[in-house]
């Protein structure tokens, strides 16, 4: 019997295949005591397992490259956290086995995160994955993970750890469905980078029986269980139509009446450049620089290393626009040498620009490296600060840029509602705005961007979020300056039209989404986009906003 379920579509495309479930999680080790004389040997086993898992995660990151590499390197640092290792060794010293000590130490850390209001909840899946890998190695059992199969399938899981998602084989994994997660979770971002259709936050996903045939529509979020031949034909026809539209859409981003909307790429480092160029990116709208700082939890990278890395990216876009975000540390991206370990609410504490202003030498080195990397190149370099709250923040960043001798445009990310509401004030100090819709939604709705239970509030179609985008875009227009979107909202083709109608001047997204957005924008005039934006803002919910915009653009 054919039934329809609905989750959150996070990666475009259609996949039809049999369900295969993620490998079973590691069982809880028995709580048996060991003699005191075995403690040292058990501590050695624990250290070896931790180092082996960290090395494996780093190796997976090197293979995956790009954004996945930064995520997996962060997981490796999590595995090697000195406080966690010290806790493991303390537990072994009083009689626990290595595997039980690891299990209990990670459980305590997990409880600590939950007790902090779940601001770190988005990393719980990552933490559980690290624990499972260490315990599996100690027990000598297979690692939990992607199932072995000679035939293509649709992967179903409660959640997917980055280590699994990063190395999915698209020739075997047709698509994936998870019960947890949200549109801005690590797995969603990596799915888009891979071009694998994906749906997250689907209630009861893990109850789908092994071998059941399902059709996954990563654009609408719909899951069709036991689809009939007619439904399969409809989905395959729609997918073919989308592919044809993608192939026919080339060149710079623009509406059908010629209103230019530059389409830029979000990248995590030089490894992402090739895909961006292949997808026709007109430049880089968000160059995340965090990956450079993950190699060493105790020291920032040298200026020389930074110069070499930045120059690789800048050289790839001659006479193009490259927007670099300076280090965004804190909250879900802690760094031992920068961020405090005892903040009660890390996402509301010292993060982003606040961290850099407390450590001006780190900011000064990064800005100096960017200045040197751009020397002699025709690239249009722009540099922006994360987590700008007000004009005082914007002025402090602009002053730091000037002091470093940086010849570039200085900008501010709008991720905090106050920056959107007071955008004209912020623009007195900087030359452009870039809306990070992932964090802007998180702070607008007090809804952690990684928690599936609040994913409806992370939906970028929420009218309140669209209101903030409109306010920022109008402020930029009034000041004669630009206002782009670099959050995941830009990767939704329909929403890209609405953002254009709201007055956004550029859109930046993962490379895999660029053709979809380019093709959709080219179908509609600016006036149609503006009417769709007005209809979406007049709605009362995200679903209503999406439906209203769709109705306007489809001529209903």
Coordinates of C-alpha atoms in Angstrom, one line a residue:
X1 CA 0.0 0.0 0.0
X2 CA 1.4 3.4 -1.0
X3 CA 1.7 5.9 1.8
X4 CA 3.3 9.4 1.9
X5 CA 5.5 10.7 4.8
X6 CA 7.0 14.2 5.1
X7 CA 10.3 15.4 6.5
X8 CA 12.5 18.2 5.6
X9 CA 14.1 18.1 2.2
X10 CA 17.7 19.2 2.4
X11 CA 19.3 18.1 -0.9
X12 CA 17.7 18.2 -4.3
X13 CA 16.9 15.2 -6.5
X14 CA 14.8 12.0 -6.5
X15 CA 16.0 8.6 -5.3
X16 CA 14.0 5.3 -5.6
X17 CA 15.3 2.2 -3.9
X18 CA 15.2 -0.3 -1.1
X19 CA 15.8 0.7 2.5
X20 CA 19.0 -0.3 4.2
X21 CA 19.6 0.7 7.8
X22 CA 22.7 2.1 9.3
X23 CA 24.9 -0.5 11.2
X24 CA 23.8 -1.2 14.8
X25 CA 25.3 1.1 17.4
X26 CA 27.9 -0.3 19.8
X27 CA 26.3 -2.1 22.7
X28 CA 26.9 -0.9 26.2
X29 CA 30.0 -2.6 27.6
X30 CA 29.6 -4.6 30.8
X31 CA 30.5 -2.9 34.0
X32 CA 33.0 -5.3 35.4
X33 CA 35.9 -4.4 37.7
X34 CA 39.6 -5.0 37.0
X35 CA 42.4 -5.6 39.4
X36 CA 44.6 -2.6 40.3
X37 CA 47.6 -4.1 38.6
X38 CA 45.8 -4.1 35.2
X39 CA 45.0 -0.4 35.3
X40 CA 48.1 0.8 33.5
X41 CA 47.6 -1.7 30.7
X42 CA 44.0 -0.7 30.3
X43 CA 44.9 3.0 30.2
X44 CA 47.4 2.2 27.5
X45 CA 44.7 0.3 25.5
X46 CA 42.4 3.3 25.9
X47 CA 45.0 5.8 24.7
X48 CA 45.9 3.6 21.7
X49 CA 42.2 3.3 20.7
X50 CA 41.7 7.1 21.0
X51 CA 44.7 7.8 18.8
X52 CA 43.7 5.2 16.2
X53 CA 40.2 6.6 16.0
X54 CA 41.5 10.2 15.7
X55 CA 43.9 9.1 13.0
X56 CA 41.1 7.3 11.1
X57 CA 38.9 10.4 11.3
X58 CA 41.8 12.6 10.0
X59 CA 42.4 10.2 7.1
X60 CA 38.7 10.2 6.2
X61 CA 38.8 14.0 6.2
X62 CA 41.8 14.0 3.9
X63 CA 40.1 11.7 1.5
X64 CA 36.8 13.7 1.5
X65 CA 38.4 17.2 1.4
X66 CA 36.4 20.4 1.5
X67 CA 33.9 21.1 4.2
X68 CA 33.9 17.4 5.2
X69 CA 37.6 17.6 6.1
X70 CA 37.0 20.5 8.5
X71 CA 34.1 18.6 10.2
X72 CA 36.1 15.4 10.6
X73 CA 39.1 17.1 11.9
X74 CA 36.9 18.7 14.5
X75 CA 35.7 15.2 15.5
X76 CA 39.3 14.0 15.7
X77 CA 40.0 16.8 18.2
X78 CA 36.9 15.8 20.1
X79 CA 38.3 12.3 20.4
X80 CA 41.6 13.6 21.8
X81 CA 40.1 16.1 24.2
X82 CA 42.5 16.1 27.2
X83 CA 39.8 16.4 29.8
X84 CA 37.9 13.5 28.4
X85 CA 41.0 11.3 28.2
X86 CA 41.9 12.3 31.8
X87 CA 38.4 11.3 32.9
X88 CA 38.8 7.9 31.1
X89 CA 42.1 7.3 32.9
X90 CA 40.6 8.2 36.3
X91 CA 37.8 5.8 35.8
X92 CA 40.3 3.0 34.8
X93 CA 42.4 3.8 37.9
X94 CA 39.4 2.9 40.2
X95 CA 38.6 -0.4 38.4
X96 CA 36.8 0.2 35.1
X97 CA 37.8 -1.6 31.9
X98 CA 39.0 0.7 29.1
X99 CA 35.8 0.3 27.1
X100 CA 33.6 0.9 30.1
X101 CA 35.6 4.0 31.1
X102 CA 35.3 5.4 27.6
X103 CA 31.5 4.7 27.6
X104 CA 30.9 6.3 31.0
X105 CA 33.2 9.3 30.4
X106 CA 31.5 10.2 27.1
X107 CA 28.1 9.7 28.8
X108 CA 29.0 12.2 31.5
X109 CA 30.2 14.7 28.9
X110 CA 26.9 14.1 26.9
X111 CA 24.9 14.9 30.1
X112 CA 27.0 18.0 30.6
X113 CA 26.1 19.3 27.1
X114 CA 22.4 18.6 27.7
X115 CA 22.5 20.4 31.0
X116 CA 24.0 23.5 29.3
X117 CA 20.6 24.0 27.5
X118 CA 21.6 21.9 24.5
X119 CA 23.5 24.7 22.8
X120 CA 26.0 22.0 21.9
X121 CA 23.2 19.5 21.1
X122 CA 24.1 19.6 17.4
X123 CA 27.4 17.9 18.3
X124 CA 25.8 15.1 20.3
X125 CA 25.6 12.9 17.2
X126 CA 29.3 13.6 16.5
X127 CA 30.2 12.8 20.2
X128 CA 28.2 9.5 20.1
X129 CA 29.9 8.5 16.9
X130 CA 33.4 9.1 18.4
X131 CA 32.5 7.1 21.5
X132 CA 31.1 4.2 19.4
X133 CA 34.2 4.1 17.3
X134 CA 36.5 4.0 20.3
X135 CA 34.4 1.4 22.1
X136 CA 34.2 -0.8 19.0
X137 CA 37.9 -0.7 18.6
X138 CA 38.4 -1.7 22.2
X139 CA 35.8 -4.5 22.0
X140 CA 37.2 -5.7 18.6
X141 CA 33.8 -5.5 16.9
X142 CA 33.0 -4.0 13.5
X143 CA 32.6 -0.2 13.4
X144 CA 29.0 1.0 13.2
X145 CA 28.5 2.6 9.9
X146 CA 27.2 2.3 6.3
X147 CA 25.9 -1.2 5.4
X148 CA 27.7 -3.4 2.9
X149 CA 25.7 -3.8 -0.2
X150 CA 26.5 -4.7 -3.9
X151 CA 23.2 -3.1 -5.0
X152 CA 22.2 0.6 -4.8
X153 CA 20.0 1.5 -1.8
X154 CA 18.5 4.3 0.2
X155 CA 20.2 4.7 3.6
X156 CA 18.0 5.2 6.6
X157 CA 19.3 6.1 10.0
X158 CA 18.4 7.9 13.2
X159 CA 21.1 10.4 12.4
X160 CA 24.3 10.3 10.3
X161 CA 27.7 11.2 11.8
X162 CA 29.9 13.3 9.5
X163 CA 32.4 10.5 9.3
X164 CA 29.8 8.3 7.6
X165 CA 28.2 11.0 5.4
X166 CA 31.6 12.4 4.1
X167 CA 32.5 9.2 2.4
X168 CA 29.2 7.9 1.1
X169 CA 29.5 6.4 -2.4
X170 CA 26.9 8.1 -4.6
X171 CA 26.9 5.1 -7.0
X172 CA 25.6 2.9 -4.2
X173 CA 23.8 5.3 -1.8
X174 CA 21.0 6.7 -3.9
X175 CA 19.8 9.0 -1.1
X176 CA 19.4 9.0 2.6
X177 CA 16.7 9.6 5.2
X178 CA 17.2 10.5 8.9
X179 CA 14.9 10.8 11.8
X180 CA 16.9 13.5 13.5
X181 CA 18.8 16.5 12.1
X182 CA 17.8 19.7 10.5
X183 CA 18.3 21.7 7.3
X184 CA 21.6 23.1 8.5
X185 CA 23.0 20.0 10.2
X186 CA 26.4 18.7 9.2
X187 CA 24.9 15.8 7.3
X188 CA 22.5 18.1 5.4
X189 CA 25.4 20.4 4.3
X190 CA 27.6 17.4 3.3
X191 CA 24.7 15.8 1.4
X192 CA 24.3 18.9 -0.7
X193 CA 28.0 18.9 -1.4
X194 CA 27.8 15.3 -2.5
X195 CA 24.7 15.9 -4.6
X196 CA 22.9 13.0 -2.9
X197 CA 19.1 13.5 -2.4
X198 CA 18.3 13.7 1.3
X199 CA 15.4 14.2 3.7
X200 CA 16.0 14.7 7.5
X201 CA 13.7 15.2 10.5
X202 CA 11.3 12.4 9.3
X203 CA 9.3 11.1 12.3
X204 CA 9.5 7.3 12.5
X205 CA 12.2 7.0 9.8
X206 CA 14.0 4.1 11.6
X207 CA 10.7 2.1 11.7
X208 CA 10.8 1.8 7.9
X209 CA 11.4 -2.0 7.4
X210 CA 14.6 -3.2 5.8
X211 CA 14.1 -3.8 2.1
X212 CA 11.0 -1.6 1.8
X213 CA 11.0 0.3 -1.5
X214 CA 10.7 4.1 -1.0
X215 CA 11.0 7.1 -3.2
X216 CA 12.8 10.1 -1.7
X217 CA 12.2 13.6 -3.0
X218 CA 14.9 15.8 -1.6
X219 CA 13.3 18.9 -2.9
X220 CA 9.9 18.6 -1.3
X221 CA 10.9 16.5 1.7
X222 CA 8.3 13.8 0.7
X223 CA 8.9 10.1 1.2
X224 CA 6.7 7.7 -0.8
X225 CA 6.5 4.2 0.8
X226 CA 5.9 1.4 -1.7
X227 CA 5.3 3.8 -4.5
X228 CA 3.2 2.5 -7.5
X229 CA 4.4 2.5 -11.0
X230 CA 2.5 5.7 -11.8
X231 CA 4.1 7.6 -8.9
X232 CA 7.5 6.3 -9.9
X233 CA 6.9 7.5 -13.4
X234 CA 5.8 11.0 -12.2
X235 CA 8.9 11.4 -10.0
X236 CA 11.3 10.2 -12.7
X237 CA 9.7 12.6 -15.2
X238 CA 10.0 15.5 -12.8
X239 CA 13.6 14.6 -12.1
X240 CA 14.3 14.4 -15.9
X241 CA 12.7 17.8 -16.3
X242 CA 14.9 19.3 -13.6
X243 CA 18.0 17.8 -15.2
X244 CA 17.1 19.3 -18.5
X245 CA 16.5 22.7 -17.0
X246 CA 19.9 22.5 -15.3
X247 CA 21.7 21.6 -18.5
X248 CA 20.1 24.6 -20.3
X249 CA 20.9 27.2 -17.7
X250 CA 24.4 28.6 -18.0
X251 CA 26.2 31.9 -17.4
X252 CA 25.8 34.5 -14.7
X253 CA 22.8 34.4 -12.4
X254 CA 19.9 36.6 -13.5
X255 CA 16.2 36.7 -13.6
X256 CA 14.4 36.2 -17.0
X257 CA 14.2 40.0 -17.5
X258 CA 18.0 40.5 -17.0
X259 CA 18.2 41.5 -13.3
X260 CA 21.6 40.3 -12.3
X261 CA 21.9 38.2 -9.1
X262 CA 25.5 37.0 -8.8
X263 CA 25.7 33.3 -7.8
X264 CA 28.7 32.6 -5.6
X265 CA 30.0 29.5 -3.8
X266 CA 30.4 28.7 -0.1
X267 CA 33.8 26.9 0.3
X268 CA 35.8 25.5 3.2
X269 CA 39.2 25.7 1.6
X270 CA 41.2 25.2 -1.6
X271 CA 39.8 21.6 -2.0
X272 CA 36.3 23.1 -2.8
X273 CA 37.5 25.4 -5.6
X274 CA 37.3 22.9 -8.4
X275 CA 33.7 22.0 -7.8
X276 CA 32.8 25.7 -7.5
X277 CA 34.4 26.5 -10.8
X278 CA 32.8 23.5 -12.5
X279 CA 29.4 24.7 -11.3
X280 CA 29.9 28.1 -12.8
X281 CA 30.4 30.1 -9.5
X282 CA 30.9 33.8 -10.2
X283 CA 33.1 34.0 -7.1
X284 CA 33.1 33.0 -3.5
X285 CA 30.5 34.4 -1.2
X286 CA 31.7 32.6 2.0
X287 CA 35.2 31.3 2.4
X288 CA 35.2 29.6 5.8
X289 CA 38.7 29.8 7.3
X290 CA 38.1 27.6 10.4
X291 CA 39.7 24.5 8.8
X292 CA 43.1 26.1 9.0
X293 CA 42.8 26.4 12.7
X294 CA 41.8 22.8 13.4
X295 CA 45.2 21.2 12.9
X296 CA 46.5 22.4 16.3
X297 CA 44.3 22.9 19.3
X298 CA 47.0 24.8 21.1
X299 CA 48.3 27.3 18.5
X300 CA 47.0 29.4 15.6
X301 CA 48.5 28.6 12.2
X302 CA 51.5 30.7 11.1
X303 CA 51.0 33.8 8.9
X304 CA 53.0 32.0 6.2
X305 CA 50.7 29.0 6.2
X306 CA 47.7 31.3 6.0
X307 CA 49.1 33.4 3.2
X308 CA 49.8 30.3 1.0
X309 CA 46.3 28.8 1.6
X310 CA 44.4 32.1 1.0
X311 CA 46.4 32.8 -2.2
X312 CA 45.4 29.4 -3.7
X313 CA 41.8 30.4 -3.5
X314 CA 42.3 34.0 -4.6
X315 CA 44.2 32.9 -7.7
X316 CA 41.4 30.7 -8.8
X317 CA 39.0 33.6 -9.3
X318 CA 40.9 36.3 -11.3
X319 CA 38.8 39.4 -11.4
X320 CA 36.1 37.6 -9.4
X321 CA 34.7 38.4 -6.0
X322 CA 36.0 36.4 -3.0
X323 CA 34.4 37.1 0.4
X324 CA 36.5 35.7 3.3
X325 CA 35.0 35.2 6.7
X326 CA 37.6 35.7 9.4
X327 CA 37.8 32.9 12.0
X328 CA 34.5 32.0 13.6
X329 CA 35.5 30.3 16.8
X330 CA 33.4 29.4 19.8
X331 CA 30.0 27.7 20.4
X332 CA 30.0 24.6 18.2
X333 CA 33.6 25.4 16.9
X334 CA 35.6 25.5 20.1
X335 CA 39.4 26.0 19.9
X336 CA 41.5 25.2 23.0
X337 CA 43.8 28.2 22.6
X338 CA 41.0 30.7 22.1
X339 CA 37.6 29.7 23.6
X340 CA 36.7 29.3 27.3
X341 CA 35.7 25.7 28.3
X342 CA 33.4 26.7 31.1
X343 CA 30.8 29.0 29.5
X344 CA 27.3 28.1 30.6
X345 CA 25.7 29.1 27.2
X346 CA 28.5 29.0 24.6
X347 CA 26.3 30.0 21.7
X348 CA 25.4 33.2 23.7
X349 CA 28.9 33.9 25.0
X350 CA 32.2 34.8 23.5
X351 CA 32.2 33.6 19.9
X352 CA 32.9 34.9 16.4
X353 CA 34.1 38.5 16.4
X354 CA 33.9 38.6 20.2
X355 CA 36.6 35.9 20.4
X356 CA 38.8 37.7 18.0
X357 CA 38.5 41.1 19.8
X358 CA 39.6 39.3 23.0
X359 CA 42.6 37.9 21.1
X360 CA 43.6 40.8 18.7
X361 CA 46.9 39.1 17.8
X362 CA 45.0 36.2 16.1
X363 CA 42.8 38.7 14.1
X364 CA 45.8 40.9 13.2
X365 CA 47.8 37.9 11.9
X366 CA 44.8 36.7 9.8
X367 CA 44.1 40.1 8.3
X368 CA 47.8 40.6 7.6
X369 CA 47.9 37.2 5.8
X370 CA 44.9 38.1 3.7
X371 CA 46.5 41.4 2.7
X372 CA 49.7 39.6 1.6
X373 CA 47.9 36.9 -0.2
X374 CA 46.0 39.4 -2.3
X375 CA 49.1 41.4 -3.3
X376 CA 49.5 41.7 -7.1
X377 CA 46.2 39.8 -7.8
X378 CA 43.2 41.4 -9.7
X379 CA 40.7 39.6 -7.4
X380 CA 38.1 41.6 -5.6
X381 CA 38.8 40.7 -2.0
X382 CA 36.1 41.3 0.6
X383 CA 36.6 40.4 4.3
X384 CA 33.8 40.1 6.8
X385 CA 33.4 39.5 10.5
X386 CA 31.1 36.8 12.0
X387 CA 28.6 37.5 14.8
X388 CA 28.4 41.3 14.5
X389 CA 25.9 42.6 17.0
X390 CA 25.9 46.4 16.5
X391 CA 27.8 49.4 15.1
X392 CA 30.4 49.2 17.9
X393 CA 31.3 45.7 16.7
X394 CA 31.4 46.8 13.1
X395 CA 33.6 49.8 13.9
X396 CA 36.1 47.6 15.8
X397 CA 36.4 45.2 12.9
X398 CA 36.8 47.9 10.3
X399 CA 39.5 49.6 12.5
X400 CA 41.3 46.3 12.8
X401 CA 41.2 45.8 9.0
X402 CA 42.6 49.3 8.4
X403 CA 45.3 48.8 11.0
X404 CA 46.4 45.6 9.3
X405 CA 46.8 47.5 6.0
X406 CA 44.1 45.5 4.3
X407 CA 43.0 46.8 0.9
X408 CA 39.6 45.2 0.6
X409 CA 36.0 45.9 1.3
X410 CA 35.1 45.3 5.0
X411 CA 31.8 43.7 5.8
X412 CA 29.6 42.3 8.6
X413 CA 27.7 39.1 8.8
X414 CA 24.1 39.5 9.9
X415 CA 23.5 36.5 12.2
X416 CA 22.1 38.3 15.2
X417 CA 18.7 39.9 15.0
X418 CA 20.0 43.2 16.4
X419 CA 22.3 43.6 13.4
X420 CA 19.4 43.2 11.0
X421 CA 17.2 45.6 12.9
X422 CA 19.9 48.2 13.1
X423 CA 21.5 47.4 9.7
X424 CA 21.7 51.1 8.6
X425 CA 23.7 51.9 11.7
X426 CA 26.1 48.9 11.1
X427 CA 26.5 50.1 7.5
X428 CA 27.9 53.4 8.6
X429 CA 31.1 51.4 9.5
X430 CA 31.3 48.7 6.8
X431 CA 30.7 48.4 3.1
X432 CA 28.5 45.3 2.8
X433 CA 26.3 42.9 4.7
X434 CA 26.1 39.1 4.3
X435 CA 23.2 37.3 5.9
X436 CA 24.0 34.0 7.6
X437 CA 20.5 32.6 7.7
X438 CA 21.4 29.5 9.6
X439 CA 22.5 31.4 12.8
X440 CA 20.0 34.2 12.2
X441 CA 17.2 31.7 12.4
X442 CA 18.8 30.0 15.4
X443 CA 18.9 33.3 17.3
X444 CA 15.6 34.6 16.1
X445 CA 13.6 31.6 17.3
X446 CA 15.8 30.4 20.1
X447 CA 16.0 27.1 18.3
X448 CA 19.3 25.2 18.1
X449 CA 20.2 24.7 14.4
X450 CA 21.1 21.0 14.9
X451 CA 18.2 19.8 17.0
X452 CA 15.6 17.9 14.9
X453 CA 12.8 18.6 17.4
X454 CA 12.8 22.3 16.6
X455 CA 13.6 22.0 12.9
X456 CA 10.4 23.8 11.9
X457 CA 11.8 26.9 13.6
X458 CA 15.0 26.5 11.6
X459 CA 13.0 26.5 8.4
X460 CA 14.3 29.6 6.4
X461 CA 10.8 30.1 5.0
X462 CA 9.6 31.4 8.5
X463 CA 8.0 34.7 7.8
X464 CA 9.7 36.4 10.7
X465 CA 13.1 35.4 9.3
X466 CA 12.0 36.8 5.9
X467 CA 11.1 40.0 7.6
X468 CA 14.6 40.4 9.0
X469 CA 16.1 39.7 5.6
X470 CA 13.9 42.4 4.1
X471 CA 14.9 44.9 6.8
X472 CA 18.6 44.3 6.2
X473 CA 18.3 44.4 2.4
X474 CA 16.3 47.6 2.5
X475 CA 18.9 49.2 4.8
X476 CA 21.7 48.3 2.3
X477 CA 19.7 49.6 -0.6
X478 CA 19.1 52.9 1.2
X479 CA 22.9 53.2 1.9
X480 CA 23.8 52.2 -1.7
X481 CA 25.6 49.1 -0.5
X482 CA 25.3 45.3 -1.1
X483 CA 23.5 42.7 1.0
X484 CA 24.0 39.1 0.1
X485 CA 22.9 35.8 1.6
X486 CA 25.5 33.1 2.3
X487 CA 23.4 30.8 4.6
X488 CA 21.8 27.6 3.5
X489 CA 18.6 29.4 2.6
X490 CA 20.3 30.5 -0.7
X491 CA 20.5 26.9 -1.8
X492 CA 16.7 26.5 -2.1
X493 CA 15.8 27.5 -5.7
X494 CA 12.3 28.7 -4.9
X495 CA 13.5 30.6 -1.8
X496 CA 16.3 32.1 -3.9
X497 CA 13.7 33.8 -6.0
X498 CA 12.0 35.1 -2.9
X499 CA 15.3 36.4 -1.5
X500 CA 15.9 38.2 -4.8
X501 CA 12.4 39.7 -4.5
X502 CA 13.3 40.9 -1.0
X503 CA 16.2 42.9 -2.4
X504 CA 19.1 40.6 -1.7
X505 CA 21.9 41.4 -4.2
X506 CA 23.9 38.1 -4.3
X507 CA 23.4 34.5 -3.3
X508 CA 26.1 32.1 -2.1
X509 CA 25.7 28.4 -1.6
X510 CA 27.3 25.0 -1.9
X511 CA 28.5 24.3 -5.4
X512 CA 26.0 21.5 -6.0
X513 CA 23.1 23.9 -5.6
X514 CA 24.3 26.5 -8.0
X515 CA 22.8 25.0 -11.2
X516 CA 19.4 24.5 -9.5
X517 CA 19.3 28.1 -8.4
X518 CA 20.5 29.5 -11.7
X519 CA 17.9 27.5 -13.7
X520 CA 15.0 28.5 -11.4
X521 CA 15.9 32.2 -11.3
X522 CA 16.1 32.3 -15.1
X523 CA 12.4 31.4 -15.3
X524 CA 11.0 34.4 -13.5
X525 CA 11.1 38.2 -13.8
X526 CA 12.2 40.5 -10.9
X527 CA 8.6 41.6 -10.5
X528 CA 7.4 38.0 -10.1
X529 CA 10.1 37.5 -7.5
X530 CA 8.9 40.6 -5.7
X531 CA 5.3 39.4 -5.7
X532 CA 6.4 36.0 -4.4
X533 CA 8.4 37.7 -1.6
X534 CA 5.4 39.8 -0.6
X535 CA 3.1 36.8 -0.5
X536 CA 5.6 34.8 1.6
X537 CA 6.0 37.6 4.1
X538 CA 2.2 37.9 4.5
X539 CA 1.9 34.2 5.5
X540 CA 1.6 32.9 9.0
X541 CA 3.9 29.9 8.9
X542 CA 6.8 28.5 6.9
X543 CA 4.6 26.0 5.0
X544 CA 2.1 28.8 4.1
X545 CA 5.0 31.1 3.0
X546 CA 6.4 28.4 0.8
X547 CA 3.0 27.6 -0.7
X548 CA 2.1 31.2 -1.3
X549 CA 5.4 31.9 -3.1
X550 CA 4.9 28.7 -5.2
X551 CA 1.4 29.8 -6.1
X552 CA 2.6 33.3 -7.3
X553 CA 5.4 31.8 -9.4
X554 CA 3.3 29.1 -10.9
X555 CA 0.6 31.6 -11.9
X556 CA -2.1 30.1 -9.7

